[in-house]
Amino acid sequence: MVEIQQTVGAELDRISEVIDPLGERFAAAGHELFLVGGPVRDAMLGRLQNDLDFTTSARPDETERLLKGWADATWDMGRAFGTIGCRKGDWQIEITTYRAESYDPDSRKPEVDFGDSLAGDLGRRDFTVNAMAVSVPGRVFEDPHHGVVDLAQRVLRTPGRPQDSFSDDPLRMMRAARFAAQLGFDVAPEVVEAMTEMAPRIEIISAERVRDELVKLICAPWPRKGLTLLVQTGLAELVLPELPALALERDEHHRHKDVYEHTLTVLEQTIDQEDRLGGPDFVARFAALMHDVGKPRTRKFVDDGTVTFHHHDVVGAKMTRKRMKALRFSNDQIDAVSKLVELHLRFHGYGSGEWTDSAVRRYVRDAGDQLERLHILTRADCTTRNARKAARLRRTYDDLEARIAQLSEQEEMASIRPDLDGTQIMEILGIAPGREVGQAYKFLLELRMDEGPMSEEAATKALLDWWAARQG
């Protein structure tokens, strides 16, 4: 506890130039102001960011008045919920009036009633580690629900009965999984029990809000903890049913573990390579999570006792696209993840021999702007415990990346196009715009893939030969 107190003191000293003058303005007007929730928790963990949340006895109009002349900018998009936002230098600040809420059982949107005490405000919060506050400028620590104890023990509990909390706002069940993934905390048994009991309540939550929590969970430092909790409680069956379905299958190459465990391992091995992408990357991580979701639908038992999953890459890409549409992801994200799922086996289709220039060009063309992520996913998917086989796969992929780099220097592979454009095709063949121009273009593109760059003269001859054969 002493260590936590020292950490909090150091973090509050670091932001004193912001919190102390702000607190003095509210105190002079006869109002209480407390740093609250996530910022207090993060200060105790030594990871306080530039987003600060406060709660106050002042009503929104009064808060807005007190911020004028001090904040660099203010906004009131959250006024209906008692929140006024502002910016002060590099700090983003939200100040919310004490709240006492009631919920419609069929909606997560609260009927906002302003409260009159800090205790009432803290009691309505999601978890005890988010129900702590520090007065400013006085810096008196308030912790009526023993959040500091739970923080020290690295456990998530609710201030009151978890059933009541999750009934009021079912999204808090997703937040429990997300905080487990972000903080690396365990979830108290009674909270897990309530999540399991009340999982169906998540269906009243909008797809967009579920999506946002899922993205934060997957991009967190320990996504396995959060995903495992979603599967354990049955929430995954409702928000990402493709994931728990994997636990029923057995991976054909690794009989000692099911596809579910294999998938979580691939996710972690993707994370281990993210320095290639500059940091946490949702597209790469979600592609790792979804890469084998087609296996349950494509499983076939062969007479010799083996199991096959033919075309699970194609089926999985379609399933991924459908799920991401249901969760309201952007078209760009859907296209990127689906492409990676569809291509994740492409490397293995070429065998272990020497790659031809043509094969390398096609690999790069098909991957497009997802090539770097495809490198990561393919390497992460090699989870065999056979050290010799793993080393061989790594060497083979090292060779492929080297060949891509070599050809890229020679041929500008990132923008492979035929050696003749559409206008030239029409002039050479004497045809007008139409389907035949597209067919000729496709022929020249395939030729470019097979033969590499050609001179205009050679490409013209090849085009004319192709055209003559068609006419004959």
Tab-separated table of C-alpha atoms in Angstrom:
chain	number	residue	atom	x	y	z
A	1	MET	CA	0.000	0.000	0.000
A	2	VAL	CA	2.866	2.383	0.780
A	3	GLU	CA	4.232	1.832	-2.698
A	4	ILE	CA	0.809	2.605	-4.213
A	5	GLN	CA	0.529	5.801	-2.164
A	6	GLN	CA	3.961	6.910	-3.320
A	7	THR	CA	3.083	6.207	-6.944
A	8	VAL	CA	-0.171	8.172	-6.674
A	9	GLY	CA	1.616	11.080	-5.032
A	10	ALA	CA	4.194	11.240	-7.802
A	11	GLU	CA	1.539	11.068	-10.530
A	12	LEU	CA	-0.602	13.781	-8.895
A	13	ASP	CA	2.444	15.999	-8.504
A	14	ARG	CA	3.090	15.557	-12.209
A	15	ILE	CA	-0.356	16.901	-13.116
A	16	SER	CA	-0.624	19.437	-10.287
A	17	GLU	CA	-0.360	22.385	-12.672
A	18	VAL	CA	-3.703	21.291	-14.129
A	19	ILE	CA	-5.675	19.759	-11.260
A	20	ASP	CA	-4.823	22.256	-8.492
A	21	PRO	CA	-5.880	25.488	-10.279
A	22	LEU	CA	-9.008	23.751	-11.570
A	23	GLY	CA	-9.904	22.504	-8.101
A	24	GLU	CA	-9.368	25.989	-6.652
A	25	ARG	CA	-11.811	27.509	-9.155
A	26	PHE	CA	-14.537	25.051	-8.130
A	27	ALA	CA	-13.790	25.416	-4.401
A	28	ALA	CA	-13.987	29.207	-4.654
A	29	ALA	CA	-17.460	28.820	-6.156
A	30	GLY	CA	-18.514	26.538	-3.288
A	31	HIS	CA	-18.346	23.244	-5.218
A	32	GLU	CA	-16.576	19.927	-4.710
A	33	LEU	CA	-14.342	18.521	-7.461
A	34	PHE	CA	-12.800	15.048	-7.503
A	35	LEU	CA	-10.469	13.289	-9.892
A	36	VAL	CA	-12.331	10.030	-10.347
A	37	GLY	CA	-12.435	6.597	-11.948
A	38	GLY	CA	-9.885	5.462	-14.491
A	39	PRO	CA	-7.391	8.299	-13.914
A	40	VAL	CA	-7.187	7.486	-10.180
A	41	ARG	CA	-6.745	3.793	-10.938
A	42	ASP	CA	-4.101	4.549	-13.559
A	43	ALA	CA	-2.299	6.943	-11.222
A	44	MET	CA	-1.992	4.064	-8.743
A	45	LEU	CA	-0.608	1.852	-11.507
A	46	GLY	CA	1.835	4.573	-12.605
A	47	ARG	CA	0.291	4.775	-16.086
A	48	LEU	CA	-1.758	7.990	-15.974
A	49	GLN	CA	-2.471	9.356	-19.454
A	50	ASN	CA	-3.522	12.817	-20.663
A	51	ASP	CA	-7.275	12.117	-20.336
A	52	LEU	CA	-8.627	13.244	-16.955
A	53	ASP	CA	-12.119	12.545	-15.584
A	54	PHE	CA	-13.633	14.550	-12.747
A	55	THR	CA	-16.913	14.467	-10.872
A	56	THR	CA	-18.402	17.522	-9.178
A	57	SER	CA	-21.301	18.850	-7.162
A	58	ALA	CA	-21.699	21.621	-9.745
A	59	ARG	CA	-24.437	21.380	-12.368
A	60	PRO	CA	-23.363	21.427	-16.040
A	61	ASP	CA	-24.182	25.122	-16.572
A	62	GLU	CA	-22.059	26.059	-13.569
A	63	THR	CA	-19.227	23.772	-14.700
A	64	GLU	CA	-19.262	25.419	-18.126
A	65	ARG	CA	-19.137	28.865	-16.519
A	66	LEU	CA	-16.200	27.908	-14.295
A	67	LEU	CA	-14.214	26.559	-17.250
A	68	LYS	CA	-14.527	29.766	-19.261
A	69	GLY	CA	-11.367	31.810	-19.029
A	70	TRP	CA	-9.359	28.783	-17.872
A	71	ALA	CA	-9.781	26.097	-20.538
A	72	ASP	CA	-8.386	26.508	-24.038
A	73	ALA	CA	-11.604	25.085	-25.493
A	74	THR	CA	-14.848	23.605	-24.169
A	75	TRP	CA	-17.601	21.383	-25.575
A	76	ASP	CA	-20.918	20.103	-24.264
A	77	MET	CA	-21.815	17.031	-26.342
A	78	GLY	CA	-22.367	15.112	-23.092
A	79	ARG	CA	-24.487	17.790	-21.431
A	80	ALA	CA	-27.556	15.516	-21.347
A	81	PHE	CA	-25.523	13.150	-19.143
A	82	GLY	CA	-24.132	15.959	-17.019
A	83	THR	CA	-20.739	16.104	-18.751
A	84	ILE	CA	-18.837	19.145	-19.959
A	85	GLY	CA	-15.536	18.584	-21.755
A	86	CYS	CA	-12.568	20.851	-22.228
A	87	ARG	CA	-8.959	21.004	-23.331
A	88	LYS	CA	-6.165	22.607	-21.315
A	89	GLY	CA	-2.799	22.391	-23.053
A	90	ASP	CA	-2.171	18.724	-23.762
A	91	TRP	CA	-4.883	17.596	-21.328
A	92	GLN	CA	-8.339	16.377	-22.348
A	93	ILE	CA	-10.737	16.824	-19.438
A	94	GLU	CA	-14.306	15.707	-18.767
A	95	ILE	CA	-16.213	16.959	-15.733
A	96	THR	CA	-19.484	15.233	-14.837
A	97	THR	CA	-22.026	16.236	-12.233
A	98	TYR	CA	-22.654	13.687	-9.477
A	99	ARG	CA	-25.108	11.200	-10.898
A	100	ALA	CA	-27.758	8.867	-9.535
A	101	GLU	CA	-29.197	6.800	-12.357
A	102	SER	CA	-32.090	4.460	-12.998
A	103	TYR	CA	-32.352	2.124	-15.976
A	104	ASP	CA	-35.103	0.835	-18.218
A	105	PRO	CA	-34.684	-2.984	-18.229
A	106	ASP	CA	-34.874	-2.970	-22.046
A	107	SER	CA	-32.234	-0.302	-22.557
A	108	ARG	CA	-28.726	0.450	-21.347
A	109	LYS	CA	-29.326	4.189	-21.608
A	110	PRO	CA	-29.835	5.561	-18.094
A	111	GLU	CA	-32.419	8.076	-17.038
A	112	VAL	CA	-30.005	10.631	-15.647
A	113	ASP	CA	-30.776	12.182	-12.297
A	114	PHE	CA	-28.158	14.446	-10.794
A	115	GLY	CA	-26.976	13.249	-7.401
A	116	ASP	CA	-25.935	15.228	-4.370
A	117	SER	CA	-23.032	13.167	-2.999
A	118	LEU	CA	-19.763	11.635	-4.056
A	119	ALA	CA	-20.688	8.361	-2.296
A	120	GLY	CA	-23.782	7.942	-4.440
A	121	ASP	CA	-21.818	8.690	-7.581
A	122	LEU	CA	-19.086	6.158	-6.792
A	123	GLY	CA	-21.626	3.471	-5.905
A	124	ARG	CA	-23.048	3.492	-9.449
A	125	ARG	CA	-19.682	2.826	-11.146
A	126	ASP	CA	-18.759	-0.413	-12.876
A	127	PHE	CA	-15.873	-1.794	-10.781
A	128	THR	CA	-14.357	-0.981	-7.427
A	129	VAL	CA	-11.003	-0.109	-9.010
A	130	ASN	CA	-12.883	2.569	-10.969
A	131	ALA	CA	-14.845	3.769	-7.916
A	132	MET	CA	-12.050	5.687	-6.203
A	133	ALA	CA	-11.654	9.452	-6.105
A	134	VAL	CA	-9.187	12.131	-5.009
A	135	SER	CA	-10.378	15.602	-4.025
A	136	VAL	CA	-8.709	18.563	-5.695
A	137	PRO	CA	-6.977	20.649	-4.650
A	138	GLY	CA	-6.998	19.010	-1.200
A	139	ARG	CA	-6.001	15.502	-2.429
A	140	VAL	CA	-8.131	13.596	0.056
A	141	PHE	CA	-8.467	9.975	-1.052
A	142	GLU	CA	-11.999	8.499	-1.117
A	143	ASP	CA	-12.427	4.728	-1.460
A	144	PRO	CA	-15.765	3.568	0.033
A	145	HIS	CA	-15.715	0.237	-1.858
A	146	HIS	CA	-12.110	-0.776	-1.075
A	147	GLY	CA	-10.928	-0.426	-4.637
A	148	VAL	CA	-7.333	0.018	-3.542
A	149	VAL	CA	-7.388	-3.456	-1.978
A	150	ASP	CA	-8.750	-4.970	-5.182
A	151	LEU	CA	-6.168	-3.021	-7.159
A	152	ALA	CA	-3.367	-4.389	-4.982
A	153	GLN	CA	-4.778	-7.920	-5.380
A	154	ARG	CA	-5.317	-7.339	-9.128
A	155	VAL	CA	-8.958	-8.378	-9.090
A	156	LEU	CA	-12.121	-6.898	-10.632
A	157	ARG	CA	-15.221	-6.621	-8.424
A	158	THR	CA	-18.367	-4.510	-8.643
A	159	PRO	CA	-19.216	-1.941	-5.934
A	160	GLY	CA	-22.587	-3.638	-5.309
A	161	ARG	CA	-24.147	-6.903	-6.431
A	162	PRO	CA	-22.799	-7.732	-9.891
A	163	GLN	CA	-26.251	-8.942	-10.992
A	164	ASP	CA	-27.660	-5.475	-10.274
A	165	SER	CA	-24.780	-3.780	-12.056
A	166	PHE	CA	-25.035	-5.938	-15.177
A	167	SER	CA	-28.813	-5.712	-15.237
A	168	ASP	CA	-28.549	-1.929	-15.233
A	169	ASP	CA	-25.865	-1.847	-17.936
A	170	PRO	CA	-25.077	-5.164	-19.665
A	171	LEU	CA	-22.148	-3.588	-21.509
A	172	ARG	CA	-20.286	-3.757	-18.187
A	173	MET	CA	-19.897	-7.494	-18.780
A	174	MET	CA	-17.887	-6.720	-21.919
A	175	ARG	CA	-15.977	-4.100	-19.969
A	176	ALA	CA	-15.027	-6.715	-17.374
A	177	ALA	CA	-13.418	-8.794	-20.105
A	178	ARG	CA	-11.800	-5.708	-21.607
A	179	PHE	CA	-10.307	-4.554	-18.286
A	180	ALA	CA	-9.026	-8.074	-17.623
A	181	ALA	CA	-7.227	-7.869	-20.971
A	182	GLN	CA	-5.975	-4.312	-20.463
A	183	LEU	CA	-4.860	-4.597	-16.830
A	184	GLY	CA	-4.038	-8.303	-16.645
A	185	PHE	CA	-6.418	-8.580	-13.657
A	186	ASP	CA	-8.455	-11.607	-12.610
A	187	VAL	CA	-12.240	-11.321	-12.328
A	188	ALA	CA	-13.810	-12.179	-8.977
A	189	PRO	CA	-15.748	-15.484	-8.947
A	190	GLU	CA	-19.051	-13.815	-8.100
A	191	VAL	CA	-18.593	-11.465	-11.059
A	192	VAL	CA	-17.864	-14.386	-13.409
A	193	GLU	CA	-20.962	-16.159	-12.063
A	194	ALA	CA	-23.116	-13.082	-12.697
A	195	MET	CA	-21.710	-12.665	-16.213
A	196	THR	CA	-22.557	-16.289	-16.985
A	197	GLU	CA	-26.047	-15.936	-15.532
A	198	MET	CA	-26.806	-12.673	-17.298
A	199	ALA	CA	-24.994	-13.115	-20.613
A	200	PRO	CA	-28.245	-12.955	-22.666
A	201	ARG	CA	-28.711	-9.357	-21.461
A	202	ILE	CA	-25.917	-8.332	-23.842
A	203	GLU	CA	-28.391	-8.631	-26.707
A	204	ILE	CA	-29.957	-5.255	-25.842
A	205	ILE	CA	-26.609	-3.553	-26.492
A	206	SER	CA	-25.991	-2.038	-29.923
A	207	ALA	CA	-23.560	-3.781	-32.258
A	208	GLU	CA	-21.404	-0.648	-32.380
A	209	ARG	CA	-20.860	-0.590	-28.602
A	210	VAL	CA	-20.050	-4.291	-28.503
A	211	ARG	CA	-17.632	-3.779	-31.392
A	212	ASP	CA	-15.844	-0.927	-29.628
A	213	GLU	CA	-15.311	-2.995	-26.469
A	214	LEU	CA	-14.136	-5.950	-28.549
A	215	VAL	CA	-11.579	-3.802	-30.375
A	216	LYS	CA	-10.207	-2.451	-27.096
A	217	LEU	CA	-10.013	-5.980	-25.688
A	218	ILE	CA	-8.230	-7.404	-28.714
A	219	CYS	CA	-5.749	-4.509	-28.825
A	220	ALA	CA	-4.991	-4.821	-25.098
A	221	PRO	CA	-1.737	-6.261	-23.728
A	222	TRP	CA	-3.361	-9.540	-22.559
A	223	PRO	CA	-6.227	-10.308	-24.968
A	224	ARG	CA	-6.173	-14.033	-24.103
A	225	LYS	CA	-7.476	-13.223	-20.596
A	226	GLY	CA	-10.410	-11.260	-21.929
A	227	LEU	CA	-11.275	-13.668	-24.726
A	228	THR	CA	-11.101	-16.656	-22.389
A	229	LEU	CA	-13.515	-14.895	-20.035
A	230	LEU	CA	-15.956	-14.199	-22.887
A	231	VAL	CA	-15.911	-17.875	-23.874
A	232	GLN	CA	-16.117	-19.122	-20.266
A	233	THR	CA	-19.189	-17.012	-19.463
A	234	GLY	CA	-21.053	-17.661	-22.723
A	235	LEU	CA	-20.829	-14.041	-23.851
A	236	ALA	CA	-18.731	-15.050	-26.844
A	237	GLU	CA	-21.600	-17.232	-28.063
A	238	LEU	CA	-23.589	-14.025	-28.457
A	239	VAL	CA	-21.003	-11.512	-29.679
A	240	LEU	CA	-18.401	-13.658	-31.497
A	241	PRO	CA	-19.808	-17.199	-31.764
A	242	GLU	CA	-17.142	-18.302	-34.244
A	243	LEU	CA	-14.562	-18.289	-31.444
A	244	PRO	CA	-16.076	-20.810	-28.979
A	245	ALA	CA	-17.074	-23.024	-31.931
A	246	LEU	CA	-13.352	-23.672	-32.494
A	247	ALA	CA	-13.057	-25.516	-29.181
A	248	LEU	CA	-15.054	-28.398	-30.670
A	249	GLU	CA	-12.539	-29.098	-33.405
A	250	ARG	CA	-9.122	-30.736	-33.501
A	251	ASP	CA	-6.357	-29.234	-35.591
A	252	GLU	CA	-5.301	-31.718	-38.247
A	253	HIS	CA	-1.599	-30.921	-37.858
A	254	HIS	CA	-1.482	-30.627	-34.067
A	255	ARG	CA	-3.636	-33.319	-32.510
A	256	HIS	CA	-2.476	-32.403	-29.008
A	257	LYS	CA	-4.497	-29.167	-28.952
A	258	ASP	CA	-7.815	-28.007	-30.332
A	259	VAL	CA	-8.199	-25.226	-32.862
A	260	TYR	CA	-9.393	-22.819	-30.155
A	261	GLU	CA	-6.117	-23.079	-28.227
A	262	HIS	CA	-4.166	-22.999	-31.482
A	263	THR	CA	-5.970	-19.777	-32.427
A	264	LEU	CA	-5.089	-18.052	-29.151
A	265	THR	CA	-1.473	-19.103	-29.644
A	266	VAL	CA	-1.480	-17.646	-33.168
A	267	LEU	CA	-2.888	-14.411	-31.747
A	268	GLU	CA	-0.085	-14.204	-29.182
A	269	GLN	CA	2.556	-15.013	-31.795
A	270	THR	CA	1.106	-12.258	-33.977
A	271	ILE	CA	1.461	-9.827	-31.084
A	272	ASP	CA	5.103	-10.891	-30.667
A	273	GLN	CA	5.809	-9.645	-34.216
A	274	GLU	CA	3.928	-6.349	-34.062
A	275	ASP	CA	7.091	-4.273	-34.000
A	276	ARG	CA	7.000	-4.798	-37.770
A	277	LEU	CA	3.777	-2.764	-37.812
A	278	GLY	CA	4.797	-0.122	-35.295
A	279	GLY	CA	2.661	-1.356	-32.395
A	280	PRO	CA	-0.723	-2.941	-31.570
A	281	ASP	CA	-2.649	-3.573	-34.781
A	282	PHE	CA	-6.315	-4.594	-34.696
A	283	VAL	CA	-6.445	-5.909	-38.271
A	284	ALA	CA	-3.495	-8.248	-37.758
A	285	ARG	CA	-4.796	-9.465	-34.394
A	286	PHE	CA	-8.366	-10.011	-35.546
A	287	ALA	CA	-7.165	-11.870	-38.636
A	288	ALA	CA	-5.193	-14.163	-36.323
A	289	LEU	CA	-8.307	-14.690	-34.206
A	290	MET	CA	-10.500	-15.482	-37.226
A	291	HIS	CA	-8.055	-17.308	-39.514
A	292	ASP	CA	-9.390	-20.817	-38.763
A	293	VAL	CA	-13.090	-20.088	-38.150
A	294	GLY	CA	-13.955	-21.990	-41.341
A	295	LYS	CA	-12.719	-25.288	-39.926
A	296	PRO	CA	-15.895	-26.375	-38.089
A	297	ARG	CA	-17.913	-26.079	-41.311
A	298	THR	CA	-15.374	-27.854	-43.525
A	299	ARG	CA	-14.301	-30.766	-41.311
A	300	LYS	CA	-14.314	-34.128	-43.070
A	301	PHE	CA	-13.250	-37.523	-41.712
A	302	VAL	CA	-11.198	-39.612	-44.135
A	303	ASP	CA	-11.188	-43.429	-44.193
A	304	ASP	CA	-7.584	-43.598	-43.000
A	305	GLY	CA	-8.530	-41.802	-39.768
A	306	THR	CA	-7.247	-38.367	-40.704
A	307	VAL	CA	-9.317	-35.197	-40.650
A	308	THR	CA	-9.372	-32.602	-43.429
A	309	PHE	CA	-10.545	-28.995	-43.571
A	310	HIS	CA	-10.425	-28.334	-47.297
A	311	HIS	CA	-11.232	-24.745	-48.330
A	312	HIS	CA	-11.562	-23.563	-44.730
A	313	ASP	CA	-9.640	-20.462	-45.780
A	314	VAL	CA	-12.295	-19.445	-48.314
A	315	VAL	CA	-15.198	-20.403	-46.050
A	316	GLY	CA	-13.543	-18.628	-43.122
A	317	ALA	CA	-13.117	-15.424	-45.122
A	318	LYS	CA	-16.850	-15.385	-45.900
A	319	MET	CA	-17.721	-16.040	-42.254
A	320	THR	CA	-15.342	-13.290	-41.152
A	321	ARG	CA	-16.904	-10.812	-43.549
A	322	LYS	CA	-20.389	-11.676	-42.303
A	323	ARG	CA	-19.450	-11.341	-38.629
A	324	MET	CA	-17.623	-8.038	-39.122
A	325	LYS	CA	-20.590	-6.606	-41.039
A	326	ALA	CA	-22.888	-7.611	-38.179
A	327	LEU	CA	-20.576	-5.774	-35.770
A	328	ARG	CA	-20.618	-2.674	-37.995
A	329	PHE	CA	-16.926	-2.583	-38.836
A	330	SER	CA	-15.788	-0.297	-41.643
A	331	ASN	CA	-15.568	-1.701	-45.156
A	332	ASP	CA	-11.806	-1.158	-45.181
A	333	GLN	CA	-11.351	-3.224	-42.014
A	334	ILE	CA	-13.683	-5.938	-43.287
A	335	ASP	CA	-11.811	-6.166	-46.601
A	336	ALA	CA	-8.394	-6.261	-44.921
A	337	VAL	CA	-9.203	-8.953	-42.344
A	338	SER	CA	-11.159	-11.102	-44.802
A	339	LYS	CA	-8.305	-10.995	-47.317
A	340	LEU	CA	-5.816	-12.141	-44.681
A	341	VAL	CA	-8.071	-15.015	-43.616
A	342	GLU	CA	-8.481	-16.098	-47.231
A	343	LEU	CA	-4.724	-15.938	-47.928
A	344	HIS	CA	-3.373	-17.422	-44.698
A	345	LEU	CA	-2.706	-20.842	-46.318
A	346	ARG	CA	-1.270	-19.507	-49.579
A	347	PHE	CA	2.336	-19.932	-48.441
A	348	HIS	CA	1.829	-23.635	-47.735
A	349	GLY	CA	0.333	-24.190	-51.172
A	350	TYR	CA	3.694	-23.603	-52.808
A	351	GLY	CA	5.403	-26.393	-50.899
A	352	SER	CA	8.937	-26.137	-49.555
A	353	GLY	CA	10.787	-25.886	-52.847
A	354	GLU	CA	12.288	-22.896	-54.580
A	355	TRP	CA	9.718	-20.237	-55.397
A	356	THR	CA	9.564	-19.196	-59.038
A	357	ASP	CA	9.485	-15.519	-59.931
A	358	SER	CA	5.927	-16.028	-61.155
A	359	ALA	CA	4.799	-17.500	-57.817
A	360	VAL	CA	6.416	-14.665	-55.876
A	361	ARG	CA	4.770	-12.031	-58.062
A	362	ARG	CA	1.341	-13.625	-57.590
A	363	TYR	CA	1.811	-13.854	-53.838
A	364	VAL	CA	2.614	-10.138	-53.667
A	365	ARG	CA	-0.181	-9.190	-56.056
A	366	ASP	CA	-2.814	-11.154	-54.147
A	367	ALA	CA	-1.710	-9.779	-50.765
A	368	GLY	CA	-1.693	-6.196	-52.014
A	369	ASP	CA	-1.453	-3.686	-49.185
A	370	GLN	CA	-1.808	-6.493	-46.615
A	371	LEU	CA	1.534	-8.116	-47.470
A	372	GLU	CA	3.299	-7.198	-44.219
A	373	ARG	CA	0.371	-8.442	-42.139
A	374	LEU	CA	0.262	-11.640	-44.225
A	375	HIS	CA	3.952	-12.219	-43.443
A	376	ILE	CA	3.141	-11.905	-39.723
A	377	LEU	CA	0.025	-14.107	-39.822
A	378	THR	CA	1.726	-16.854	-41.822
A	379	ARG	CA	4.685	-16.985	-39.438
A	380	ALA	CA	2.378	-16.889	-36.393
A	381	ASP	CA	0.333	-19.774	-37.788
A	382	CYS	CA	3.346	-22.109	-37.661
A	383	THR	CA	2.751	-23.390	-34.112
A	384	THR	CA	4.187	-26.897	-34.394
A	385	ARG	CA	6.108	-28.254	-31.397
A	386	ASN	CA	8.376	-30.145	-33.787
A	387	ALA	CA	11.511	-28.004	-33.545
A	388	ARG	CA	12.983	-29.300	-36.800
A	389	LYS	CA	9.774	-28.671	-38.741
A	390	ALA	CA	9.367	-25.216	-37.201
A	391	ALA	CA	12.914	-24.287	-38.158
A	392	ARG	CA	12.331	-25.505	-41.721
A	393	LEU	CA	9.154	-23.425	-42.038
A	394	ARG	CA	10.954	-20.331	-40.733
A	395	ARG	CA	13.807	-20.815	-43.202
A	396	THR	CA	11.393	-21.309	-46.080
A	397	TYR	CA	9.513	-18.135	-45.207
A	398	ASP	CA	12.781	-16.248	-44.730
A	399	ASP	CA	13.664	-17.312	-48.263
A	400	LEU	CA	10.300	-16.115	-49.561
A	401	GLU	CA	10.652	-12.686	-47.961
A	402	ALA	CA	14.163	-12.405	-49.368
A	403	ARG	CA	12.880	-13.276	-52.851
A	404	ILE	CA	10.111	-10.667	-52.516
A	405	ALA	CA	12.655	-8.033	-51.514
A	406	GLN	CA	14.928	-8.969	-54.400
A	407	LEU	CA	12.187	-8.845	-57.028
A	408	SER	CA	10.715	-5.686	-55.533
A	409	GLU	CA	13.998	-3.874	-56.123
A	410	GLN	CA	14.056	-5.036	-59.714
A	411	GLU	CA	10.418	-4.704	-60.717
A	412	GLU	CA	8.480	-2.325	-58.423
A	413	MET	CA	6.260	-5.245	-57.462
A	414	ALA	CA	3.967	-3.207	-55.260
A	415	SER	CA	2.377	-1.759	-58.415
A	416	ILE	CA	2.579	-4.605	-60.928
A	417	ARG	CA	0.725	-3.759	-64.128
A	418	PRO	CA	0.769	-5.098	-67.683
A	419	ASP	CA	3.411	-3.711	-70.015
A	420	LEU	CA	0.669	-2.136	-72.164
A	421	ASP	CA	-2.218	-0.036	-70.894
A	422	GLY	CA	-5.822	-0.024	-72.092
A	423	THR	CA	-5.312	2.777	-74.604
A	424	GLN	CA	-2.362	0.981	-76.194
A	425	ILE	CA	-4.341	-2.274	-76.342
A	426	MET	CA	-7.194	-0.589	-78.218
A	427	GLU	CA	-4.785	1.098	-80.660
A	428	ILE	CA	-2.830	-2.104	-81.386
A	429	LEU	CA	-5.922	-4.284	-81.840
A	430	GLY	CA	-8.077	-1.601	-83.426
A	431	ILE	CA	-10.976	-2.179	-81.045
A	432	ALA	CA	-13.294	0.081	-79.077
A	433	PRO	CA	-13.739	0.055	-75.276
A	434	GLY	CA	-15.484	-3.107	-74.111
A	435	ARG	CA	-15.124	-6.556	-72.621
A	436	GLU	CA	-12.386	-7.584	-75.059
A	437	VAL	CA	-10.087	-4.813	-73.791
A	438	GLY	CA	-10.456	-6.183	-70.273
A	439	GLN	CA	-9.711	-9.707	-71.462
A	440	ALA	CA	-6.593	-8.512	-73.277
A	441	TYR	CA	-5.491	-6.588	-70.191
A	442	LYS	CA	-5.925	-9.700	-68.028
A	443	PHE	CA	-3.883	-11.750	-70.518
A	444	LEU	CA	-1.033	-9.233	-70.401
A	445	LEU	CA	-1.152	-9.109	-66.595
A	446	GLU	CA	-0.825	-12.889	-66.363
A	447	LEU	CA	2.021	-12.740	-68.867
A	448	ARG	CA	3.707	-10.089	-66.746
A	449	MET	CA	3.367	-12.351	-63.715
A	450	ASP	CA	4.895	-15.306	-65.549
A	451	GLU	CA	7.647	-13.585	-67.529
A	452	GLY	CA	8.415	-10.397	-65.634
A	453	PRO	CA	8.841	-6.980	-67.317
A	454	MET	CA	8.777	-7.009	-71.140
A	455	SER	CA	9.648	-4.418	-73.737
A	456	GLU	CA	6.791	-2.682	-75.524
A	457	GLU	CA	7.757	-4.473	-78.718
A	458	ALA	CA	7.691	-7.926	-77.071
A	459	ALA	CA	4.417	-7.197	-75.299
A	460	THR	CA	2.858	-5.999	-78.573
A	461	LYS	CA	3.908	-9.184	-80.357
A	462	ALA	CA	2.515	-11.354	-77.537
A	463	LEU	CA	-0.757	-9.422	-77.624
A	464	LEU	CA	-1.121	-9.795	-81.378
A	465	ASP	CA	-0.362	-13.533	-81.177
A	466	TRP	CA	-2.993	-13.931	-78.458
A	467	TRP	CA	-5.516	-11.940	-80.491
A	468	ALA	CA	-4.842	-13.946	-83.665
A	469	ALA	CA	-5.325	-17.226	-81.787
A	470	ARG	CA	-8.696	-15.966	-80.517
A	471	GLN	CA	-9.825	-14.963	-83.968
A	472	GLY	CA	-8.778	-18.307	-85.435
